[in-house]
CSV table of C-alpha atoms and ligand atoms in Angstrom, one decimal:
chain,number,residue,atom,x,y,z
Y,1,MET,CA,-11.5,-83.3,-49.0
Y,2,THR,CA,-14.9,-83.7,-47.6
Y,3,GLU,CA,-18.0,-85.0,-50.3
Y,4,VAL,CA,-19.5,-81.5,-50.1
Y,5,ASP,CA,-16.1,-79.7,-51.1
Y,6,THR,CA,-15.4,-82.7,-54.2
Y,7,ASP,CA,-19.0,-81.2,-55.3
Y,8,LEU,CA,-18.1,-77.7,-55.1
Y,9,MET,CA,-14.8,-78.2,-57.4
Y,10,LYS,CA,-16.9,-80.4,-59.6
Y,11,LYS,CA,-19.8,-77.7,-60.1
Y,12,LEU,CA,-17.5,-74.8,-60.1
Y,13,VAL,CA,-15.2,-77.0,-63.0
Y,14,SER,CA,-18.1,-77.7,-65.3
Y,15,LEU,CA,-19.6,-73.9,-64.7
Y,16,CYS,CA,-16.0,-72.8,-65.9
Y,17,LYS,CA,-16.6,-74.9,-69.1
Y,18,ARG,CA,-20.1,-74.3,-69.7
Y,19,LEU,CA,-19.7,-70.7,-69.9
Y,20,GLY,CA,-16.7,-70.0,-71.1
Y,21,PHE,CA,-14.2,-69.6,-68.3
Y,22,VAL,CA,-11.5,-72.1,-68.4
Y,23,TYR,CA,-11.1,-75.2,-70.8
Y,24,GLN,CA,-8.5,-77.8,-70.7
Y,25,SER,CA,-5.8,-77.3,-73.2
Y,26,GLY,CA,-6.0,-79.5,-76.4
Y,27,GLU,CA,-9.0,-81.1,-75.4
Y,28,ILE,CA,-10.0,-82.4,-78.9
Y,29,TYR,CA,-6.9,-84.4,-78.9
Y,30,GLY,CA,-7.4,-85.4,-75.1
Y,31,GLY,CA,-6.5,-82.9,-73.6
Y,32,LEU,CA,-3.1,-81.8,-72.5
Y,33,GLN,CA,-2.8,-82.5,-68.4
Y,34,SER,CA,-2.4,-79.5,-66.5
Y,35,SER,CA,-2.8,-76.7,-69.4
Y,36,TRP,CA,-5.5,-74.5,-69.0
Y,37,ASP,CA,-7.2,-72.4,-71.7
Y,38,TYR,CA,-9.2,-69.2,-70.7
Y,39,GLY,CA,-12.6,-68.5,-72.7
Y,40,PRO,CA,-14.4,-65.3,-73.3
Y,41,LEU,CA,-15.4,-64.8,-69.8
Y,42,GLY,CA,-12.4,-66.3,-68.5
Y,43,VAL,CA,-9.9,-63.8,-70.2
Y,44,GLU,CA,-11.9,-61.0,-69.3
Y,45,LEU,CA,-11.6,-62.0,-65.5
Y,46,LYS,CA,-8.3,-62.7,-65.9
Y,47,LYS,CA,-7.7,-59.2,-67.5
Y,48,ASN,CA,-9.8,-57.3,-64.7
Y,49,ILE,CA,-7.7,-59.2,-62.0
Y,50,GLU,CA,-4.6,-58.0,-63.4
Y,51,ASN,CA,-5.5,-54.9,-63.9
Y,52,SER,CA,-6.7,-54.4,-60.7
Y,53,TRP,CA,-3.3,-55.7,-59.0
Y,54,TRP,CA,-1.2,-53.1,-61.6
Y,55,ASP,CA,-3.0,-50.4,-60.5
Y,56,PHE,CA,-2.8,-51.1,-56.9
Y,57,THR,CA,0.7,-52.3,-56.7
Y,58,VAL,CA,1.9,-49.7,-59.4
Y,59,ARG,CA,-0.2,-47.0,-61.0
Y,60,THR,CA,-1.8,-45.9,-57.8
Y,61,ARG,CA,1.7,-45.4,-56.0
Y,62,THR,CA,4.7,-43.1,-56.3
Y,63,ASN,CA,7.2,-45.4,-54.6
Y,64,VAL,CA,6.9,-48.5,-57.6
Y,65,VAL,CA,7.2,-48.8,-61.2
Y,66,GLY,CA,6.4,-51.3,-63.8
Y,67,MET,CA,8.5,-53.4,-65.8
Y,68,ASP,CA,8.1,-56.5,-68.3
Y,69,SER,CA,11.3,-58.7,-69.2
Y,70,ALA,CA,11.5,-61.2,-71.6
Y,71,ILE,CA,10.3,-65.3,-70.9
Y,72,ILE,CA,13.6,-66.9,-71.9
Y,73,THR,CA,16.2,-65.8,-69.9
Y,74,HIS,CA,20.1,-65.8,-70.3
Y,75,PRO,CA,21.3,-69.1,-68.2
Y,76,ASP,CA,23.6,-67.1,-66.0
Y,77,VAL,CA,20.4,-65.6,-64.2
Y,78,TRP,CA,19.8,-68.8,-63.0
Y,79,LYS,CA,22.8,-69.6,-62.0
Y,80,ALA,CA,23.2,-66.3,-59.7
Y,81,SER,CA,20.0,-67.1,-58.1
Y,82,GLY,CA,20.6,-70.6,-57.0
Y,83,HIS,CA,17.8,-72.1,-59.9
Y,84,LEU,CA,20.0,-74.0,-61.8
Y,85,SER,CA,21.4,-76.0,-58.7
Y,86,HIS,CA,18.7,-75.9,-56.2
Y,87,PHE,CA,15.7,-75.6,-57.9
Y,88,HIS,CA,14.9,-79.3,-57.3
Y,89,ASP,CA,11.7,-80.9,-55.4
Y,90,PRO,CA,12.4,-84.3,-53.9
Y,91,MET,CA,9.7,-86.6,-55.6
Y,92,VAL,CA,8.3,-90.2,-54.3
Y,93,ASP,CA,6.2,-92.5,-57.1
Y,94,CYS,CA,3.9,-95.0,-56.3
Y,95,LEU,CA,5.2,-98.7,-57.2
Y,96,GLN,CA,1.5,-99.7,-57.5
Y,97,CYS,CA,-0.4,-97.0,-58.8
Y,98,LYS,CA,2.4,-95.2,-60.7
Y,99,SER,CA,1.1,-91.8,-59.4
Y,100,ARG,CA,4.0,-89.2,-58.7
Y,101,PHE,CA,4.3,-87.0,-56.0
Y,102,ARG,CA,6.2,-84.2,-54.0
Y,103,GLN,CA,7.6,-85.6,-51.2
Y,104,ASP,CA,6.6,-82.7,-48.6
Y,105,HIS,CA,2.8,-83.2,-50.0
Y,106,VAL,CA,2.6,-86.8,-48.6
Y,107,GLU,CA,2.1,-88.0,-45.1
Y,108,GLY,CA,3.5,-90.9,-43.9
Y,109,ASP,CA,5.1,-93.4,-46.2
Y,110,VAL,CA,2.7,-94.4,-48.3
Y,111,CYS,CA,0.5,-93.4,-51.3
Y,112,PRO,CA,-2.2,-91.0,-50.2
Y,113,GLU,CA,-3.8,-92.4,-53.6
Y,114,CYS,CA,-3.8,-96.3,-53.0
Y,115,GLY,CA,-1.6,-96.8,-50.1
Y,116,GLY,CA,1.0,-98.7,-52.1
Y,117,GLU,CA,4.8,-98.9,-51.4
Y,118,LEU,CA,6.5,-95.3,-52.4
Y,119,THR,CA,9.7,-95.3,-53.9
Y,120,GLU,CA,12.4,-93.3,-51.9
Y,121,PRO,CA,12.8,-89.4,-53.0
Y,122,ARG,CA,14.5,-88.2,-56.0
Y,123,GLU,CA,15.6,-84.9,-57.5
Y,124,PHE,CA,13.2,-83.7,-60.1
Y,125,GLY,CA,14.2,-80.4,-61.8
Y,126,LEU,CA,11.7,-77.6,-62.2
Y,127,MET,CA,13.0,-75.6,-64.9
Y,128,LEU,CA,12.0,-76.2,-68.4
Y,129,LYS,CA,14.4,-75.6,-71.0
Y,130,THR,CA,14.9,-75.1,-74.6
Y,131,GLN,CA,17.4,-74.6,-77.1
Y,132,MET,CA,18.1,-71.1,-78.6
Y,133,GLY,CA,19.2,-71.0,-82.3
Y,134,ALA,CA,19.8,-73.3,-85.2
Y,135,LEU,CA,22.8,-75.7,-83.4
Y,136,GLU,CA,21.6,-78.1,-80.7
Y,137,ASN,CA,24.1,-78.0,-78.2
Y,138,ASP,CA,25.0,-77.3,-74.6
Y,139,SER,CA,25.5,-73.8,-75.1
Y,140,ALA,CA,22.4,-72.9,-76.7
Y,141,THR,CA,20.6,-74.2,-73.5
Y,142,VAL,CA,18.5,-71.6,-72.2
Y,143,TYR,CA,15.6,-71.6,-69.8
Y,144,LEU,CA,12.2,-70.5,-69.7
Y,145,ARG,CA,11.6,-68.1,-66.5
Y,146,PRO,CA,10.2,-70.6,-63.2
Y,147,GLU,CA,9.5,-67.3,-61.8
Y,148,THR,CA,9.2,-63.1,-63.0
Y,149,CYS,CA,11.4,-61.5,-60.0
Y,150,GLN,CA,14.6,-62.4,-61.2
Y,151,PRO,CA,14.7,-60.3,-64.3
Y,152,ILE,CA,13.5,-57.3,-61.9
Y,153,PHE,CA,16.6,-57.9,-59.9
Y,154,VAL,CA,18.9,-58.3,-63.2
Y,155,ASN,CA,17.5,-54.9,-64.5
Y,156,PHE,CA,17.8,-53.4,-61.2
Y,157,LYS,CA,20.4,-50.6,-62.1
Y,158,ASN,CA,19.0,-49.8,-65.6
Y,159,VAL,CA,15.4,-49.1,-63.8
Y,160,VAL,CA,17.5,-47.2,-61.0
Y,161,ASN,CA,19.5,-44.6,-63.3
Y,162,ALA,CA,16.3,-44.5,-65.7
Y,163,LEU,CA,14.2,-42.8,-63.0
Y,164,ARG,CA,16.6,-41.9,-60.7
Y,165,LEU,CA,15.1,-43.6,-58.0
Y,166,ARG,CA,15.3,-43.4,-54.4
Y,167,LEU,CA,15.1,-46.0,-51.5
Y,168,PRO,CA,12.3,-47.1,-50.6
Y,169,PHE,CA,11.1,-48.2,-54.0
Y,170,GLY,CA,9.5,-51.2,-55.6
Y,171,ILE,CA,9.8,-52.5,-58.9
Y,172,ALA,CA,6.9,-54.8,-60.2
Y,173,GLN,CA,6.3,-56.8,-63.1
Y,174,MET,CA,3.3,-59.4,-64.0
Y,175,GLY,CA,3.5,-62.4,-66.5
Y,176,LYS,CA,4.2,-66.4,-67.6
Y,177,ALA,CA,6.3,-68.6,-65.4
Y,178,PHE,CA,7.1,-72.2,-66.2
Y,179,ARG,CA,7.8,-74.8,-63.4
Y,180,ASN,CA,8.0,-78.8,-64.4
Y,181,GLU,CA,5.6,-79.7,-61.8
Y,182,ILE,CA,5.7,-83.0,-60.1
Y,183,THR,CA,2.1,-83.2,-59.9
Y,184,ALA,CA,0.3,-80.2,-61.6
Y,185,ARG,CA,-3.4,-80.9,-60.3
Y,186,ASN,CA,-6.5,-79.3,-58.4
Y,187,PHE,CA,-7.6,-77.6,-62.1
Y,188,ILE,CA,-5.7,-74.0,-62.2
Y,189,PHE,CA,-4.1,-74.1,-58.9
Y,190,ARG,CA,-0.7,-75.6,-59.8
Y,191,SER,CA,-0.5,-76.0,-63.5
Y,192,ARG,CA,3.0,-75.6,-65.8
Y,193,GLU,CA,2.4,-72.6,-67.2
Y,194,PHE,CA,1.1,-70.2,-64.9
Y,195,GLU,CA,1.2,-66.3,-64.4
Y,196,GLN,CA,2.8,-64.7,-61.3
Y,197,MET,CA,2.5,-60.8,-60.1
Y,198,GLU,CA,5.4,-60.0,-58.5
Y,199,MET,CA,6.6,-57.1,-56.7
Y,200,GLU,CA,10.2,-56.0,-55.4
Y,201,PHE,CA,10.3,-53.4,-52.8
Y,202,PHE,CA,13.7,-52.5,-52.0
Y,203,CYS,CA,14.8,-50.6,-49.1
Y,204,LEU,CA,17.2,-50.0,-46.0
Y,205,PRO,CA,18.0,-53.1,-44.2
Y,206,GLU,CA,16.9,-51.6,-41.1
Y,207,GLU,CA,13.4,-50.5,-42.3
Y,208,SER,CA,13.3,-54.1,-44.1
Y,209,GLY,CA,10.8,-54.8,-40.8
Y,210,THR,CA,8.6,-51.9,-41.0
Y,211,TRP,CA,8.2,-52.6,-44.9
Y,212,PHE,CA,7.6,-56.2,-44.4
Y,213,THR,CA,4.7,-55.7,-42.3
Y,214,TYR,CA,3.2,-53.0,-44.3
Y,215,TRP,CA,3.5,-55.0,-47.3
Y,216,LEU,CA,1.6,-58.0,-45.8
Y,217,GLU,CA,-1.1,-55.8,-44.7
Y,218,GLU,CA,-1.4,-54.2,-48.6
Y,219,ARG,CA,-1.3,-57.5,-49.9
Y,220,MET,CA,-4.4,-58.8,-47.5
Y,221,ALA,CA,-6.3,-55.6,-48.3
Y,222,TRP,CA,-5.9,-56.1,-52.0
Y,223,TYR,CA,-7.9,-59.5,-51.8
Y,224,THR,CA,-10.6,-58.3,-49.7
Y,225,ASP,CA,-11.3,-54.8,-50.7
Y,226,ARG,CA,-10.2,-55.1,-54.4
Y,227,LEU,CA,-11.3,-58.5,-55.2
Y,228,GLY,CA,-14.3,-59.1,-52.5
Y,229,ILE,CA,-13.0,-62.3,-51.2
Y,230,LEU,CA,-14.3,-63.1,-47.8
Y,231,ARG,CA,-11.6,-62.4,-45.2
Y,232,ASP,CA,-12.5,-65.3,-43.0
Y,233,ASN,CA,-11.6,-67.6,-46.0
Y,234,LEU,CA,-8.0,-65.9,-45.8
Y,235,ARG,CA,-5.6,-66.5,-43.3
Y,236,PHE,CA,-1.7,-65.5,-43.0
Y,237,ARG,CA,0.7,-67.9,-42.2
Y,238,GLU,CA,4.1,-67.9,-40.8
Y,239,HIS,CA,6.8,-70.1,-42.4
Y,240,ASP,CA,8.8,-71.9,-39.9
Y,241,ASP,CA,12.5,-72.2,-39.5
Y,242,SER,CA,12.2,-75.6,-41.6
Y,243,GLU,CA,10.6,-73.8,-44.3
Y,244,LEU,CA,12.2,-70.5,-44.6
Y,245,ALA,CA,14.9,-70.3,-47.1
Y,246,HIS,CA,18.4,-69.4,-45.7
Y,247,TYR,CA,18.8,-66.1,-46.9
Y,248,ALA,CA,15.2,-65.2,-45.9
Y,249,ASP,CA,14.5,-63.0,-43.0
Y,250,GLY,CA,10.9,-63.8,-42.6
Y,251,CYS,CA,8.2,-65.0,-44.9
Y,252,THR,CA,4.6,-65.1,-44.7
Y,253,ASP,CA,2.1,-66.8,-46.9
Y,254,ILE,CA,-1.6,-65.4,-47.7
Y,255,GLU,CA,-3.4,-68.4,-47.7
Y,256,TYR,CA,-7.2,-69.4,-49.2
Y,257,ARG,CA,-9.5,-72.3,-47.7
Y,258,PHE,CA,-9.3,-74.1,-51.0
Y,259,PRO,CA,-11.6,-77.2,-50.9
Y,260,PHE,CA,-9.4,-79.4,-52.2
Y,261,ALA,CA,-6.6,-78.7,-49.7
Y,262,THR,CA,-5.7,-81.4,-47.0
Y,263,ASP,CA,-5.2,-79.2,-44.2
Y,264,GLY,CA,-8.1,-76.7,-45.7
Y,265,TRP,CA,-5.7,-74.3,-46.9
Y,266,GLY,CA,-3.3,-73.3,-49.5
Y,267,GLU,CA,-1.4,-70.8,-50.9
Y,268,LEU,CA,-2.5,-67.3,-52.8
Y,269,GLU,CA,0.9,-65.7,-52.5
Y,270,GLY,CA,4.3,-65.5,-50.2
Y,271,VAL,CA,5.9,-62.3,-48.8
Y,272,ALA,CA,9.3,-62.4,-47.7
Y,273,ASN,CA,11.8,-60.5,-46.7
Y,274,ARG,CA,14.9,-61.4,-49.3
Y,275,THR,CA,17.8,-59.4,-47.5
Y,276,ASP,CA,20.0,-58.4,-50.0
Y,277,PHE,CA,20.5,-62.1,-51.3
Y,278,ASP,CA,19.5,-61.7,-54.9
Y,279,LEU,CA,21.2,-58.3,-55.6
Y,280,THR,CA,24.5,-59.7,-53.9
Y,281,ALA,CA,24.4,-63.0,-56.0
Y,282,HIS,CA,23.9,-61.2,-59.4
Y,283,MET,CA,26.9,-58.6,-58.3
Y,284,GLU,CA,28.8,-61.9,-57.9
Y,285,GLN,CA,27.8,-63.9,-61.0
Y,286,SER,CA,28.1,-60.5,-63.4
Y,287,GLY,CA,30.8,-58.6,-61.9
Y,288,GLN,CA,28.6,-55.7,-61.9
Y,289,ASP,CA,28.1,-53.0,-59.4
Y,290,LEU,CA,24.4,-53.5,-58.4
Y,291,SER,CA,25.0,-51.2,-55.3
Y,292,PHE,CA,23.2,-48.2,-54.3
Y,293,GLN,CA,23.9,-44.6,-53.0
Y,294,ASN,CA,22.6,-44.5,-49.9
Y,295,GLN,CA,22.0,-40.3,-50.1
Y,296,VAL,CA,21.6,-40.2,-46.2
Y,297,GLU,CA,24.6,-41.4,-45.1
Y,298,ASN,CA,26.6,-41.1,-48.5
Y,299,THR,CA,27.7,-44.3,-48.6
Y,300,LYS,CA,27.1,-47.6,-50.6
Y,301,ILE,CA,24.7,-50.3,-49.8
Y,302,VAL,CA,23.2,-53.3,-51.2
Y,303,PRO,CA,19.4,-52.6,-50.3
Y,304,TYR,CA,17.3,-55.4,-48.5
Y,305,VAL,CA,14.3,-56.4,-50.5
Y,306,ILE,CA,10.9,-56.9,-49.8
Y,307,GLU,CA,8.9,-59.4,-52.2
Y,308,THR,CA,6.0,-60.2,-52.7
Y,309,SER,CA,4.6,-62.6,-55.0
Y,310,GLY,CA,1.2,-64.0,-55.9
Y,311,GLY,CA,-0.2,-66.2,-58.5
Y,312,LEU,CA,-2.7,-65.0,-61.2
Y,313,GLY,CA,-4.4,-68.6,-61.4
Y,314,ARG,CA,-4.9,-69.3,-57.6
Y,315,THR,CA,-6.4,-66.0,-57.5
Y,316,LEU,CA,-8.8,-66.5,-59.7
Y,317,LEU,CA,-9.5,-69.5,-58.6
Y,318,ALA,CA,-10.0,-68.4,-55.3
Y,319,VAL,CA,-12.4,-65.3,-56.4
Y,320,LEU,CA,-14.8,-68.1,-58.1
Y,321,LEU,CA,-14.7,-70.5,-55.3
Y,322,ASP,CA,-15.6,-67.6,-53.0
Y,323,ALA,CA,-18.3,-66.0,-55.2
Y,324,TYR,CA,-19.9,-69.3,-56.0
Y,325,ARG,CA,-23.4,-69.6,-54.4
Y,326,GLU,CA,-26.6,-71.4,-54.5
Y,327,GLU,CA,-29.9,-70.3,-53.4
Y,328,GLU,CA,-33.3,-71.7,-53.1
Y,329,ILE,CA,-35.9,-69.3,-54.7
Y,330,GLU,CA,-39.8,-70.4,-54.9
Y,331,GLY,CA,-38.8,-74.1,-55.0
Y,332,ARG,CA,-36.1,-73.8,-57.4
Y,333,THR,CA,-31.8,-73.4,-56.8
Y,334,ARG,CA,-30.5,-70.1,-58.6
Y,335,VAL,CA,-26.7,-70.2,-59.2
Y,336,VAL,CA,-25.2,-66.9,-58.6
Y,337,LEU,CA,-21.3,-65.7,-59.2
Y,338,GLY,CA,-21.2,-63.2,-56.9
Y,339,LEU,CA,-18.3,-61.6,-58.7
Y,340,HIS,CA,-17.4,-58.0,-57.3
Y,341,ARG,CA,-18.7,-55.6,-59.9
Y,342,ASP,CA,-15.2,-54.6,-60.9
Y,343,LEU,CA,-14.3,-58.1,-61.6
Y,344,ALA,CA,-17.2,-59.5,-63.1
Y,345,PRO,CA,-16.3,-60.2,-67.1
Y,346,ILE,CA,-19.9,-58.7,-68.2
Y,347,LYS,CA,-21.1,-55.5,-66.7
Y,348,ALA,CA,-24.6,-55.6,-67.8
Y,349,ALA,CA,-26.8,-57.5,-70.2
Y,350,ILE,CA,-29.8,-55.9,-72.1
Y,351,LEU,CA,-32.8,-58.3,-72.3
Y,352,PRO,CA,-35.8,-57.5,-74.5
Y,353,LEU,CA,-38.6,-59.2,-73.1
Y,354,SER,CA,-40.0,-60.4,-76.1
Y,355,LYS,CA,-38.4,-60.9,-79.7
Y,356,LYS,CA,-40.1,-58.2,-80.8
Y,357,LEU,CA,-38.3,-55.5,-78.9
Y,358,SER,CA,-35.3,-57.0,-80.1
Y,359,GLU,CA,-34.3,-53.7,-82.7
Y,360,ASN,CA,-35.2,-50.9,-80.1
Y,361,ALA,CA,-33.6,-53.0,-76.8
Y,362,ALA,CA,-30.7,-53.5,-79.7
Y,363,LYS,CA,-30.2,-49.4,-79.5
Y,364,VAL,CA,-29.7,-49.7,-75.8
Y,365,GLU,CA,-27.2,-52.2,-76.2
Y,366,GLU,CA,-25.3,-50.0,-79.0
Y,367,LEU,CA,-25.8,-46.9,-76.3
Y,368,LEU,CA,-23.5,-48.6,-73.4
Y,369,ARG,CA,-21.1,-50.6,-75.5
Y,370,PRO,CA,-18.4,-48.1,-75.9
Y,371,HIS,CA,-18.2,-47.7,-72.3
Y,372,PHE,CA,-18.6,-51.0,-70.3
Y,373,PRO,CA,-18.9,-54.8,-71.6
Y,374,VAL,CA,-22.4,-55.6,-72.3
Y,375,ARG,CA,-23.9,-58.6,-73.6
Y,376,PHE,CA,-27.6,-58.3,-75.9
Y,377,ASP,CA,-29.6,-61.4,-75.1
Y,378,VAL,CA,-32.7,-62.9,-76.8
Y,379,THR,CA,-32.9,-66.6,-76.7
Y,380,GLY,CA,-35.1,-68.4,-73.9
Y,381,SER,CA,-37.6,-66.9,-71.7
Y,382,ILE,CA,-36.8,-63.9,-69.2
Y,383,GLY,CA,-36.0,-66.2,-66.2
Y,384,LYS,CA,-33.7,-68.6,-68.4
Y,385,ARG,CA,-31.9,-65.1,-69.3
Y,386,TYR,CA,-31.5,-63.7,-65.8
Y,387,ARG,CA,-30.4,-67.2,-64.3
Y,388,ARG,CA,-27.6,-67.0,-67.2
Y,389,MET,CA,-26.6,-63.8,-66.8
Y,390,ASP,CA,-26.3,-64.9,-62.6
Y,391,GLU,CA,-24.5,-67.6,-63.2
Y,392,ALA,CA,-21.8,-65.6,-65.4
Y,393,GLY,CA,-21.8,-62.9,-62.4
Y,394,THR,CA,-23.2,-59.9,-64.2
Y,395,PRO,CA,-24.1,-57.6,-61.9
Y,396,TYR,CA,-26.7,-55.8,-63.9
Y,397,CYS,CA,-29.5,-57.0,-66.3
Y,398,ILE,CA,-31.4,-54.0,-68.3
Y,399,THR,CA,-35.0,-55.4,-69.5
Y,400,TYR,CA,-36.9,-53.7,-72.4
Y,401,ASP,CA,-40.3,-54.2,-72.1
Y,402,PHE,CA,-43.8,-52.9,-73.8
Y,403,GLU,CA,-43.7,-50.4,-71.6
Y,404,SER,CA,-39.9,-49.1,-72.9
Y,405,LEU,CA,-41.6,-48.1,-76.1
Y,406,GLU,CA,-43.9,-45.2,-74.2
Y,407,ASP,CA,-41.7,-44.0,-71.6
Y,408,ASN,CA,-38.3,-44.4,-73.1
Y,409,SER,CA,-37.3,-46.2,-70.0
Y,410,VAL,CA,-35.5,-49.6,-69.1
Y,411,THR,CA,-35.8,-51.8,-65.9
Y,412,ILE,CA,-32.1,-52.3,-64.2
Y,413,ARG,CA,-32.0,-55.6,-61.7
Y,414,GLU,CA,-29.1,-56.3,-59.6
Y,415,ARG,CA,-28.0,-60.3,-59.1
Y,416,ASP,CA,-27.5,-60.3,-55.5
Y,417,SER,CA,-30.7,-58.0,-54.0
Y,418,LEU,CA,-33.0,-58.6,-57.0
Y,419,GLY,CA,-33.8,-55.1,-56.2
Y,420,GLN,CA,-35.1,-53.3,-59.4
Y,421,VAL,CA,-35.3,-50.1,-60.5
Y,422,ARG,CA,-36.8,-47.9,-63.3
Y,423,VAL,CA,-34.4,-45.5,-65.3
Y,424,PRO,CA,-34.6,-43.0,-68.7
Y,425,ILE,CA,-32.8,-44.1,-71.4
Y,426,ASP,CA,-31.5,-40.6,-71.8
Y,427,SER,CA,-29.7,-41.0,-68.5
Y,428,LEU,CA,-28.7,-45.1,-68.5
Y,429,VAL,CA,-25.3,-44.0,-69.3
Y,430,ASN,CA,-24.6,-42.2,-66.3
Y,431,GLU,CA,-26.6,-44.1,-64.1
Y,432,MET,CA,-24.9,-47.3,-65.0
Y,433,THR,CA,-21.8,-45.7,-64.3
Y,434,LYS,CA,-22.6,-44.8,-60.8
Y,435,LEU,CA,-23.9,-48.1,-60.0
Y,436,LEU,CA,-20.4,-49.7,-61.6
Y,437,ARG,CA,-18.8,-47.4,-59.2
Y,438,ASP,CA,-20.7,-47.2,-56.0
Y,439,GLY,CA,-22.6,-50.4,-56.3
Y,440,TRP,CA,-26.5,-50.9,-55.7
Y,441,PRO,CA,-27.7,-48.2,-53.4
Y,442,ALA,CA,-29.3,-49.7,-50.1
Y,443,GLU,CA,-32.9,-47.7,-50.2
Y,444,ASN,CA,-33.3,-48.9,-53.9
Y,445,PRO,CA,-36.4,-50.9,-54.5
Y,446,GLY,CA,-36.2,-54.8,-53.8
Y,447,THR,CA,-33.4,-54.6,-51.7
V,513,ATP,P1,4.0,-74.3,-53.8
V,513,ATP,O1,4.4,-74.9,-52.4
V,513,ATP,O2,2.5,-74.3,-53.6
V,513,ATP,O3,4.6,-74.8,-55.1
V,513,ATP,P2,5.9,-71.9,-54.0
V,513,ATP,O4,6.2,-71.6,-52.7
V,513,ATP,O5,6.3,-73.1,-54.7
V,513,ATP,O6,4.2,-73.2,-54.3
V,513,ATP,P3,6.4,-69.4,-55.1
V,513,ATP,O7,7.7,-70.1,-55.8
V,513,ATP,O8,6.3,-68.9,-53.8
V,513,ATP,O9,5.7,-70.7,-54.8
V,513,ATP,O10,5.5,-68.5,-56.2
V,513,ATP,C1,4.7,-67.4,-55.9
V,513,ATP,C2,3.3,-67.7,-56.1
V,513,ATP,O11,3.0,-68.4,-57.8
V,513,ATP,C3,2.5,-68.8,-55.6
V,513,ATP,O12,2.0,-68.4,-54.1
V,513,ATP,C4,1.3,-69.3,-56.3
V,513,ATP,O13,0.1,-68.3,-56.2
V,513,ATP,C5,2.2,-69.1,-57.8
V,513,ATP,N1,2.4,-70.3,-58.2
V,513,ATP,C6,3.5,-70.6,-57.7
V,513,ATP,N2,3.7,-72.4,-58.4
V,513,ATP,C7,2.3,-72.5,-58.9
V,513,ATP,C8,2.3,-73.6,-60.2
V,513,ATP,N3,2.5,-74.2,-60.7
V,513,ATP,N4,1.1,-73.3,-60.6
V,513,ATP,C9,-0.1,-71.8,-60.8
V,513,ATP,N5,0.6,-70.8,-59.6
V,513,ATP,C10,2.0,-71.2,-59.1
């Protein structure tokens, strides 16, 4: 990691706390390592990303449906999936500084932190377990799901029967997953409790290659077109044979240029052809028939599945890093979160030029509040208030000035171009709806 990049992470972590995006969990008690809480702006950003994913993956397609499964899962699910026997990462400990690392994260045979001697690799179980019911015996041991996709396979028949689905189709789910990670670090990039956004797309085996390519392109398009992440900061990375799970017939990660990653890139999402491995495993474990009637040939087949598996926290971190910028304007540094308007937690701030105008300006806020998340801010100079909103990623500021009392109009100022336009309050809801849908028109003054 270069000095500049370390600096960027520090600035971002501090901005997240100061503005209410992300806090360390249990901070007043010294903090729970690698557990994070989302504040008022963070929860809005998170929900906007979730909604964007759900909309893109489920709502706008005729061949993908959603579901929402329990977090505490039947232990046999994890037997069938192989998690109980295989979900272990070999880890090494430093004998000197006591840091612990995943073996595949260490280059060479000394501690990356202090150069000390490392232990031999040891297995480390990644599933978090708990007891269900009053009796603490083995039969009551259950697991918090380490991924959201297995319950999709388990419910495959239920969903197919309920909707009379025909191949090809997808089932999507997003929600919490838990892994007892050996080294949880890099802010929200790797934590023990996180959220996944996953979709399993079932298809004929002979069509799985085509669908794999299709979903890879679709997923990349979501990051660039919907979230506004720069394409140059994203890349595809194909797994080589040594990384590929034995059942998989291809896996490609979508990676982001994370400043802390040793080779400059870190995984955002994996797209994999999992063949018929999962459904077959659940058929064997449960004794239930999860095969599918192939209408074309009137035969029974176990479909192949293309999985898209992304993480919400990592996406949110990539969105923030990509949006963060500093600009020098008239000798001052302006910090801007250039968030896509669809993701911005606050869509517009209403700023009276003087405290004396508060009452009238508050009416503008009341007018907009039913339509968009807005914020009223009267404290500090107008320049300071603009800067606060720029840092929070708010795309539009609406200034109520003394002239507004006469002409019943306000000025909308756009965050990136600093362009301004005067708009009658009567048409403000319409104008803001247009600006939030289409963005700032190039011909507006100041652009
Ligand atoms: P890594 O190699 O980084 O541990 P993985 O290959 O184990 O990731 P998957 O099992 O493919 O990850 O999970 C799918 C997605 O879930 C990842 O691409 C990532 O976005 C997210 N994810 C996985 N583990 C974590 C974690 N501990 N914290 C935050 N997000 C995670």
